[in-house]
Tab-separated table of C-alpha atoms and ligand atoms in Angstrom:
chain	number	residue	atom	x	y	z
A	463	UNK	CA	-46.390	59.955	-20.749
A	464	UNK	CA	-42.736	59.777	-20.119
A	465	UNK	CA	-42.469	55.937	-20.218
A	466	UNK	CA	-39.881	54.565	-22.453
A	467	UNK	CA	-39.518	51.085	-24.112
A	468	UNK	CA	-41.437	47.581	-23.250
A	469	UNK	CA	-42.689	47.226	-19.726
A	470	UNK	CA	-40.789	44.924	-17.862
A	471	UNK	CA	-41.157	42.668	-14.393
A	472	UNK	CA	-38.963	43.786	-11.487
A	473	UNK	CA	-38.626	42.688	-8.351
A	474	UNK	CA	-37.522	45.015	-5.286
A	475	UNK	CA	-35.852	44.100	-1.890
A	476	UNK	CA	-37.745	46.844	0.656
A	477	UNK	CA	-35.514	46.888	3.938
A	478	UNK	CA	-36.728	47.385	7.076
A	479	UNK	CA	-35.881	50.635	9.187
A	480	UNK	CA	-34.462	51.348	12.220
A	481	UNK	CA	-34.463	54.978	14.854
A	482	UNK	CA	-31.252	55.089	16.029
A	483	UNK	CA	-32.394	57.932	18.623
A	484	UNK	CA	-35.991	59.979	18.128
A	485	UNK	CA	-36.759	63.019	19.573
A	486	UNK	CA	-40.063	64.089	19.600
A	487	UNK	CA	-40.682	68.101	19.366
A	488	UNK	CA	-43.729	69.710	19.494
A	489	UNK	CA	-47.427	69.040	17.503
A	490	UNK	CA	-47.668	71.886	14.487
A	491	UNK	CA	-50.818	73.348	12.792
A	492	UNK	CA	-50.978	70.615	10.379
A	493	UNK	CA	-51.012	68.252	13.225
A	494	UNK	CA	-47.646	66.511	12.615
A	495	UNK	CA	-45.098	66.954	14.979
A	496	UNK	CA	-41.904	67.869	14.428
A	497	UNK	CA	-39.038	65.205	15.293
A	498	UNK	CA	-34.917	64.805	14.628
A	499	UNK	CA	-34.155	60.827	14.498
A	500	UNK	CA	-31.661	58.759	13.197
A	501	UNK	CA	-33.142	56.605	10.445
A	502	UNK	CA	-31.319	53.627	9.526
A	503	UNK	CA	-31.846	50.862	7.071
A	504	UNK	CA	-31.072	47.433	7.950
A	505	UNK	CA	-31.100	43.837	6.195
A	506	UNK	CA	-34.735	42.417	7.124
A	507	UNK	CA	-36.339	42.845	4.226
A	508	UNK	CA	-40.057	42.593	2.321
A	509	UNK	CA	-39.537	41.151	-1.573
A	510	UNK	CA	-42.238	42.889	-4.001
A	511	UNK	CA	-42.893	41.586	-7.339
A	512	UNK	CA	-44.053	44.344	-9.610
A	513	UNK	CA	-45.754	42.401	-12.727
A	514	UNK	CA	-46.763	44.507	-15.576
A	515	UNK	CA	-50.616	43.985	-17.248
A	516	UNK	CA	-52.731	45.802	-19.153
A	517	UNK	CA	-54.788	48.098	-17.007
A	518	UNK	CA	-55.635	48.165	-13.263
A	519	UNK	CA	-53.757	47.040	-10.260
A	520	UNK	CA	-53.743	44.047	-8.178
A	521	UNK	CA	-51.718	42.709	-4.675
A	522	UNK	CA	-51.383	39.232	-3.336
A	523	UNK	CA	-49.736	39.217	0.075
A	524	UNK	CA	-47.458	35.906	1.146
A	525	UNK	CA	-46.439	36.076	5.367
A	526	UNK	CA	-42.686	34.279	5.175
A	527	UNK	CA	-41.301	33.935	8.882
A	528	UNK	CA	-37.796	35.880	9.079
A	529	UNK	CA	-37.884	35.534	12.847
A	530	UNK	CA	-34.282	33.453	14.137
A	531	UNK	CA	-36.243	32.575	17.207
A	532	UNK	CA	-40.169	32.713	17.858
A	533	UNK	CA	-43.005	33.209	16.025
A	534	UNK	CA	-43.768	37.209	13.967
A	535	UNK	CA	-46.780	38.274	16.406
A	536	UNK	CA	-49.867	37.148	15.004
A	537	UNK	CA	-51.239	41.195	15.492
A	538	UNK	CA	-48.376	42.650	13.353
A	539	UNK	CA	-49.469	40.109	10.585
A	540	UNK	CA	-53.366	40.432	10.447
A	541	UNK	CA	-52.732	44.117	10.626
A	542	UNK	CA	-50.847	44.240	7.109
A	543	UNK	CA	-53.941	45.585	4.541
A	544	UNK	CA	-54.045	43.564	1.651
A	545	UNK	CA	-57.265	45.398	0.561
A	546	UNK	CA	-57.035	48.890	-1.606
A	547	UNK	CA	-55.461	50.695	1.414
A	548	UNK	CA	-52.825	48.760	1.239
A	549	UNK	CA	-49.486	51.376	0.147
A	550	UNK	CA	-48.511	49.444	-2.523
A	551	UNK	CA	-51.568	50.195	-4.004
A	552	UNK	CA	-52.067	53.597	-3.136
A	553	UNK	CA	-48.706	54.173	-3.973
A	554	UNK	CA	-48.970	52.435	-7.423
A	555	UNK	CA	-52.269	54.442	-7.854
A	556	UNK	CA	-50.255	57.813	-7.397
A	557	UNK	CA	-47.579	57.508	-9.654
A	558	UNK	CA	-49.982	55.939	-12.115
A	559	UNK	CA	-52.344	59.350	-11.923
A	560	UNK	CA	-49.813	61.924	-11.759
A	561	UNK	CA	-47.429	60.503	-14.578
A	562	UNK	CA	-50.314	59.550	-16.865
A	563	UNK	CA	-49.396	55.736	-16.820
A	564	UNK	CA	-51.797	53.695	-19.209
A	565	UNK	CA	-50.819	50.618	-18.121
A	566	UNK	CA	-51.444	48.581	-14.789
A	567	UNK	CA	-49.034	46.048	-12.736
A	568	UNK	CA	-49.970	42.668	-10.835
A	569	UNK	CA	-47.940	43.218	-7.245
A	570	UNK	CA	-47.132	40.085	-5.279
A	571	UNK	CA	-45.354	41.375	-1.823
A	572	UNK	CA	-43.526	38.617	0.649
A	573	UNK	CA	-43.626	40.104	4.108
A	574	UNK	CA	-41.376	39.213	6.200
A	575	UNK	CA	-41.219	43.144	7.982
A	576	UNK	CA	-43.660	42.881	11.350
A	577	UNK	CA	-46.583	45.695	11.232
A	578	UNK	CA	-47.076	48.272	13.524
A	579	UNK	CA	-43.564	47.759	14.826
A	580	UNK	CA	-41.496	50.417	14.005
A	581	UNK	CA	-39.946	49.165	12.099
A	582	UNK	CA	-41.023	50.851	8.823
A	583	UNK	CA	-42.271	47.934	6.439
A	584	UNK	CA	-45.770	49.731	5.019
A	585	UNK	CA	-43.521	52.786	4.243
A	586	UNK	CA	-40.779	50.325	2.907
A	587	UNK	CA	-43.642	48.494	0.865
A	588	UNK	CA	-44.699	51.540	-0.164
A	589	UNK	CA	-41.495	52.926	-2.006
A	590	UNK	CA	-40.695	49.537	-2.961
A	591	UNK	CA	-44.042	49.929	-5.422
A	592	UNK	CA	-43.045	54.063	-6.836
A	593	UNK	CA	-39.378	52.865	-7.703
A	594	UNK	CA	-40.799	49.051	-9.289
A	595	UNK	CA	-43.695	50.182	-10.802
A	596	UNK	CA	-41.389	53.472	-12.437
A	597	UNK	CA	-38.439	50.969	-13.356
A	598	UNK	CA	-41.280	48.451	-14.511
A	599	UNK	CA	-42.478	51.210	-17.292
A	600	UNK	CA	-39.096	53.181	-17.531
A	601	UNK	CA	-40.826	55.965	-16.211
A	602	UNK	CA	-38.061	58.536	-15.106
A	603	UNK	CA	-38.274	60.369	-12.189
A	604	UNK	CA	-35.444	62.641	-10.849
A	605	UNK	CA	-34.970	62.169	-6.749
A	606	UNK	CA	-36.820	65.341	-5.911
A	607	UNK	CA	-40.052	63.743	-7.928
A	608	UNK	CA	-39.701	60.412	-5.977
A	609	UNK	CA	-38.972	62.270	-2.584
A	610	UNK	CA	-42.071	64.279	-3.002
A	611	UNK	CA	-44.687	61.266	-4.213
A	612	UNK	CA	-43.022	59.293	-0.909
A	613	UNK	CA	-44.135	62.183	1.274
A	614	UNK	CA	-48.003	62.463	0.103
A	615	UNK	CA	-48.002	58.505	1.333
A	616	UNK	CA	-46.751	58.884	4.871
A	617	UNK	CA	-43.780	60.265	6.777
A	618	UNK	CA	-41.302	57.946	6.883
A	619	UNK	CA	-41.757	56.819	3.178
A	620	UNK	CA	-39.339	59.682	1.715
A	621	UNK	CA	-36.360	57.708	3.799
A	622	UNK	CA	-37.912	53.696	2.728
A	623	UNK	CA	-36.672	55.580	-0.917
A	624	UNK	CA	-33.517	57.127	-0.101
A	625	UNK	CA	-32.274	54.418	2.674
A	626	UNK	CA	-29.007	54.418	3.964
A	627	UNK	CA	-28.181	56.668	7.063
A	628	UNK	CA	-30.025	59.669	7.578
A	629	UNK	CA	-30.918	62.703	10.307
A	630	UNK	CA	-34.737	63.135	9.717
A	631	UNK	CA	-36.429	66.107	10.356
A	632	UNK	CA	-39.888	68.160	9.880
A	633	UNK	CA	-41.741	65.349	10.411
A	634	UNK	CA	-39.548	62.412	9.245
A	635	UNK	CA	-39.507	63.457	5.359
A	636	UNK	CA	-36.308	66.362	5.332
A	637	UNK	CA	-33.450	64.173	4.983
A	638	UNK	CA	-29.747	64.629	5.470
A	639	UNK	CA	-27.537	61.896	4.833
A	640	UNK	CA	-25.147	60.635	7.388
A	641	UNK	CA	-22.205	59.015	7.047
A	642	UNK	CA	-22.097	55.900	9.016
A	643	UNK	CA	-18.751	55.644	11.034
A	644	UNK	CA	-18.823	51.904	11.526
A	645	UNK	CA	-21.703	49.338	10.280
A	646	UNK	CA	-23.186	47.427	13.485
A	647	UNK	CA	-25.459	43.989	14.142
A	648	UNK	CA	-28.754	44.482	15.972
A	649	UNK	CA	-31.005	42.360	17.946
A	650	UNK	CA	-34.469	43.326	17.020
A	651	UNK	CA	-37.417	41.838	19.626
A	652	UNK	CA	-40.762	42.357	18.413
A	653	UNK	CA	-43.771	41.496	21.275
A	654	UNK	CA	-47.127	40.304	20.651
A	655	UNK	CA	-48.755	43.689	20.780
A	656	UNK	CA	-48.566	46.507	18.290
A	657	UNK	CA	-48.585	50.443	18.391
A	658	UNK	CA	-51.378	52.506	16.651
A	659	UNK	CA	-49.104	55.602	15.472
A	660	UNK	CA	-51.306	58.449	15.757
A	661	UNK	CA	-52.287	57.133	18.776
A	662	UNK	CA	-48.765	57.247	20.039
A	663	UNK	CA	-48.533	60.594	19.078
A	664	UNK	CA	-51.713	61.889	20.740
A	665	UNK	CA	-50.554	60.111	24.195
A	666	UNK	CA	-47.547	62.382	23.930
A	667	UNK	CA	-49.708	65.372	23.772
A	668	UNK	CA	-51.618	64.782	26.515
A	669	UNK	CA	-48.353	64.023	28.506
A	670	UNK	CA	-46.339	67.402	26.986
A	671	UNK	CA	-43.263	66.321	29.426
A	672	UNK	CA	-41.069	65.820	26.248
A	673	UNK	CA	-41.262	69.309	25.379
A	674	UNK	CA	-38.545	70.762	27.456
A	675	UNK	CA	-36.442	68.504	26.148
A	676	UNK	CA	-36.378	69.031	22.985
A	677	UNK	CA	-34.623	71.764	22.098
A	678	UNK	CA	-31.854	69.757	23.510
A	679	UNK	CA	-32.637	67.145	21.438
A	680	UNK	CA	-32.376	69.019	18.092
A	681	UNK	CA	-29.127	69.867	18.967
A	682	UNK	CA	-27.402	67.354	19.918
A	683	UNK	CA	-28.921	65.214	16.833
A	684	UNK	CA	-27.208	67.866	14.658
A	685	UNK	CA	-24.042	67.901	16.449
A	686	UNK	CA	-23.760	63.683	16.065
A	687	UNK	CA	-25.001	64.508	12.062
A	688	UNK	CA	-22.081	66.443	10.926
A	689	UNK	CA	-19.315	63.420	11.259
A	690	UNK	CA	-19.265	59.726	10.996
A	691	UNK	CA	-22.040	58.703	13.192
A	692	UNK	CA	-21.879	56.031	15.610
A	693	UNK	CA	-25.034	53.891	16.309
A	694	UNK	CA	-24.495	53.438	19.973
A	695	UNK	CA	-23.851	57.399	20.340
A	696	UNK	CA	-26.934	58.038	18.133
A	697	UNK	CA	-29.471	55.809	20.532
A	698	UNK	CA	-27.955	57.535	23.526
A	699	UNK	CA	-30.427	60.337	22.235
A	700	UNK	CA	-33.160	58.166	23.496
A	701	UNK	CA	-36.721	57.573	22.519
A	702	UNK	CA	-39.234	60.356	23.366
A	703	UNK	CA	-42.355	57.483	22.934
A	704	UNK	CA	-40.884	55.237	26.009
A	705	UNK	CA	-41.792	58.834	28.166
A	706	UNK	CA	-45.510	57.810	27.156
A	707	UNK	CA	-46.103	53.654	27.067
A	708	UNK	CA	-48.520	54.130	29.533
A	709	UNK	CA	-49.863	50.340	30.828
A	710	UNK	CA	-47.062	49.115	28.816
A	711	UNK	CA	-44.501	50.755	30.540
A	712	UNK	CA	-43.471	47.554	32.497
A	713	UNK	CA	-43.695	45.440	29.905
A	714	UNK	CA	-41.060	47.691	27.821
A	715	UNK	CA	-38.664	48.275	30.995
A	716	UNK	CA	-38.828	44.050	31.048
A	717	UNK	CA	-38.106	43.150	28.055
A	718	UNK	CA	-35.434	45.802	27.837
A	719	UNK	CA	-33.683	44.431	30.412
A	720	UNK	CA	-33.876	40.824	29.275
A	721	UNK	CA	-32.212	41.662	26.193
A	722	UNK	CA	-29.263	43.704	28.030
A	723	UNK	CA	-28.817	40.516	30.576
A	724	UNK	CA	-28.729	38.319	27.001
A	725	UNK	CA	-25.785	40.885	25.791
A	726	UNK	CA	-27.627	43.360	23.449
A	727	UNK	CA	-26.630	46.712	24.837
A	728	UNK	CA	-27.855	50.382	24.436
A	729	UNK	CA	-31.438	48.854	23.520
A	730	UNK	CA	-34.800	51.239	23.017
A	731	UNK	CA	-37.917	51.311	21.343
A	732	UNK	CA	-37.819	51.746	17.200
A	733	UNK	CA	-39.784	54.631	15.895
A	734	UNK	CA	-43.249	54.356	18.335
A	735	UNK	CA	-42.712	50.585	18.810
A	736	UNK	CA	-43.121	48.252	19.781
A	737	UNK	CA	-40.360	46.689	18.851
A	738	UNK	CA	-37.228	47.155	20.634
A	739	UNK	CA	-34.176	47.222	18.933
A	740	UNK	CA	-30.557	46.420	20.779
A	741	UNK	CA	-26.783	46.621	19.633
A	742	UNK	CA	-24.507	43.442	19.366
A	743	UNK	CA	-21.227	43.702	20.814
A	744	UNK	CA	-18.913	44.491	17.873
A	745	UNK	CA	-17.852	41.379	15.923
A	746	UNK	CA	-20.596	39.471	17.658
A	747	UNK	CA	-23.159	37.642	14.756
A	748	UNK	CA	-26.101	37.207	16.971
A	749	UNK	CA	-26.252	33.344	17.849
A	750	UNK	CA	-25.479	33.751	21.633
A	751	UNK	CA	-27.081	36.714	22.354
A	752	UNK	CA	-30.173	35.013	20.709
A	753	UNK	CA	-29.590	31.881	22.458
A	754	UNK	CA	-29.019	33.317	26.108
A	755	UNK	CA	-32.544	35.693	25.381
A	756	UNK	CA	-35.313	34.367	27.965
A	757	UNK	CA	-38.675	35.183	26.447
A	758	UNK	CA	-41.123	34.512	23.649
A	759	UNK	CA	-40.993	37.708	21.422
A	760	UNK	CA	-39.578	37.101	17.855
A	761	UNK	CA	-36.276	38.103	17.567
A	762	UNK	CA	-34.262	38.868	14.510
A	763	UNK	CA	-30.975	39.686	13.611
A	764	UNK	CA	-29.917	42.340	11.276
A	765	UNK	CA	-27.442	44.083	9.455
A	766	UNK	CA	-26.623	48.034	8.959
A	767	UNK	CA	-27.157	48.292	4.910
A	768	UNK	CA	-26.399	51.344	2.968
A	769	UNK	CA	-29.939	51.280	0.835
A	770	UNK	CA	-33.016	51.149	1.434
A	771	UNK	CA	-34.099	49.776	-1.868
A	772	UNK	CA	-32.346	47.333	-4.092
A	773	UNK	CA	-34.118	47.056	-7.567
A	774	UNK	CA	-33.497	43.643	-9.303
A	775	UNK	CA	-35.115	43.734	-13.055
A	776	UNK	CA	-36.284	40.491	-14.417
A	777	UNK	CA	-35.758	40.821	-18.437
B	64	C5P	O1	-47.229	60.084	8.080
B	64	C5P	P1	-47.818	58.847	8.644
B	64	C5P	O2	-49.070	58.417	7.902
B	64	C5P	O3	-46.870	57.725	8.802
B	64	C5P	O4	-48.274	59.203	10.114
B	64	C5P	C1	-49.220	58.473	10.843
B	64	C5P	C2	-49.785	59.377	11.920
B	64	C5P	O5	-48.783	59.632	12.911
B	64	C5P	C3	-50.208	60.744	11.431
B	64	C5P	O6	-51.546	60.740	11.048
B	64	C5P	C4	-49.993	61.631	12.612
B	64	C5P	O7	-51.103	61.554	13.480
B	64	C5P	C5	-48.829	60.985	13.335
B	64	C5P	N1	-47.531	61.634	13.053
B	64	C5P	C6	-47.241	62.824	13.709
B	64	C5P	N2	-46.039	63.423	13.493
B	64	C5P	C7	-45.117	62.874	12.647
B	64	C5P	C8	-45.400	61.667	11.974
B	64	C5P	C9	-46.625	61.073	12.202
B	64	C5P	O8	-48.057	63.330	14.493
B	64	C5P	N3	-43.943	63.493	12.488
């Protein structure tokens, strides 16, 4: 076992994610599909407490509201596992079989990142618990080691560990970073209903209209990589799962334009939604745009941040 010294409590800030742009290429033999995106952390944020014991591991899940207006949807918060598939646990579990660890960790997470929103918070969760639980037992692991463990737990966990700005490709795990030209303010509006994934995906399938767009796609996303990227440039790319919301298409195209005639501009879904994220006119903090919004979805209001993960240790 590579751990080092006494095991020690840490607590980890696990940010939220944004697509700043997604294309969506086509499904491969493994069944993933390829994609290029834009993946951006941003200051909405779970807390996880990583608590060191004996053997075995445990999670107690607190719900803290983080909305400025409305209430989180009461789907994206019964959908949060706080049973053994939860990803802090199966992360925990994976770092604690392939490194040997003896030892086991109490985890107490405060959500505050809605669920099946796009927005990232399972995968967040989930790298939040390899980096505390590795930090909690000084258990060294290089970046390649963490990138890899991320990527057996789900596609967009490899970026919840690296965080920042990056161009994501394969599907979601090969990271480049970006440089961020400018940081930005975003409007986030999260509705009552939530998106199954996989389900997502398989609606795009059936629809295949994406497909001659995405060479295009590629492209461009690797043209707006190689210098200082712009957010509003970046969602110009668009988001290949608004081609395939189906019964919710009018629901989407509504609440879109609410948002634009409240001030957000350049506003699409994040990752397979539902949420739907919009840009704040520059130097704008949020209160107007919030206050001029006509609806009931939660809204919040976030920050560009440059990690995903911020590791405080408790001595
Ligand atoms: O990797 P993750 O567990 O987050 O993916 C959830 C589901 O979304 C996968 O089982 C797969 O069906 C679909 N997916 C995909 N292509 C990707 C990422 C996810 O088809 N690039």
């Amino acid at each position: 076992m590579s751990a080092v010294g006494r095991p020690r409590p840490v607590v980890v800030e696990a940010r939220a994610k944004v697509n700043l742009g997604l294309a969506v290429g086509p499904r491969r033999g493994d069944g993933f599909h390829e994609l290029a995106t834009f993946f951006q952390s941003v200051s909405l944020a779970d807390t996880l407490v990583v608590t060191p014991r004996p053997r075995g591991f445990t999670l107690r899940v607190r719900f803290e509201p983080a909305a400025v207006r409305g209430a989180p949807p009461a789907a994206g918060v019964a959908a949060v596992p706080a049973g053994d598939d939860n990803l802090v646990l199966r992360a925990a579990r994976l770092l604690a079989t392939r490194r040997a660890l003896r030892g086991g960790a109490a985890f107490s997470l405060v959500k505050r990142i809605p669920a099946r929103a796009g927005l990232g918070g399972g995968s967040a969760d989930a790298a939040a618990a390899l980096a505390g639980l590795a930090a909690a037992y000084g258990v060294r692991l290089s970046r390649g080691e963490r990138v890899a463990l991320a990527a057996e737990l789900g596609s967009d966990v490899p970026f919840a560990i690296t965080g920042g700005t990056a161009l994501g490709r394969g599907r979601g795990e090969r990271l480049d970073r970006v440089r961020l030209a400018r940081p930005f303010r975003m409007v986030i509006a999260v509705p009552e209903w939530g998106v199954d994934t996989a389900r997502a995906f398989r609606a795009l399938d059936r629809i295949r209209k994406h497909l001659t767009q995405w060479g295009a796609n590629l492209r461009s996303a690797q043209i707006l990589g190689r210098t200082g990227l712009l957010a509003h440039r970046a969602l110009r790319l668009g988001n290949t799962f608004e081609t395939a919301l189906g019964r919710r298409r009018g629901t989407f195209d509504r609440l879109k334009r609410r948002l634009e005639d409240a001030g957000a501009t350049d506003v699409h879904l994040t990752g397979s939604g539902s949420a739907v994220v919009g840009l704040l006119p520059d130097g704008h903090a949020g209160a107007e745009v919030v206050r001029r919004f006509q609806g009931t979805e939660a809204l919040y209001v976030v920050r560009s941040r440059g990690h995903g993960l911020k590791l405080i240790g408790r001595s």
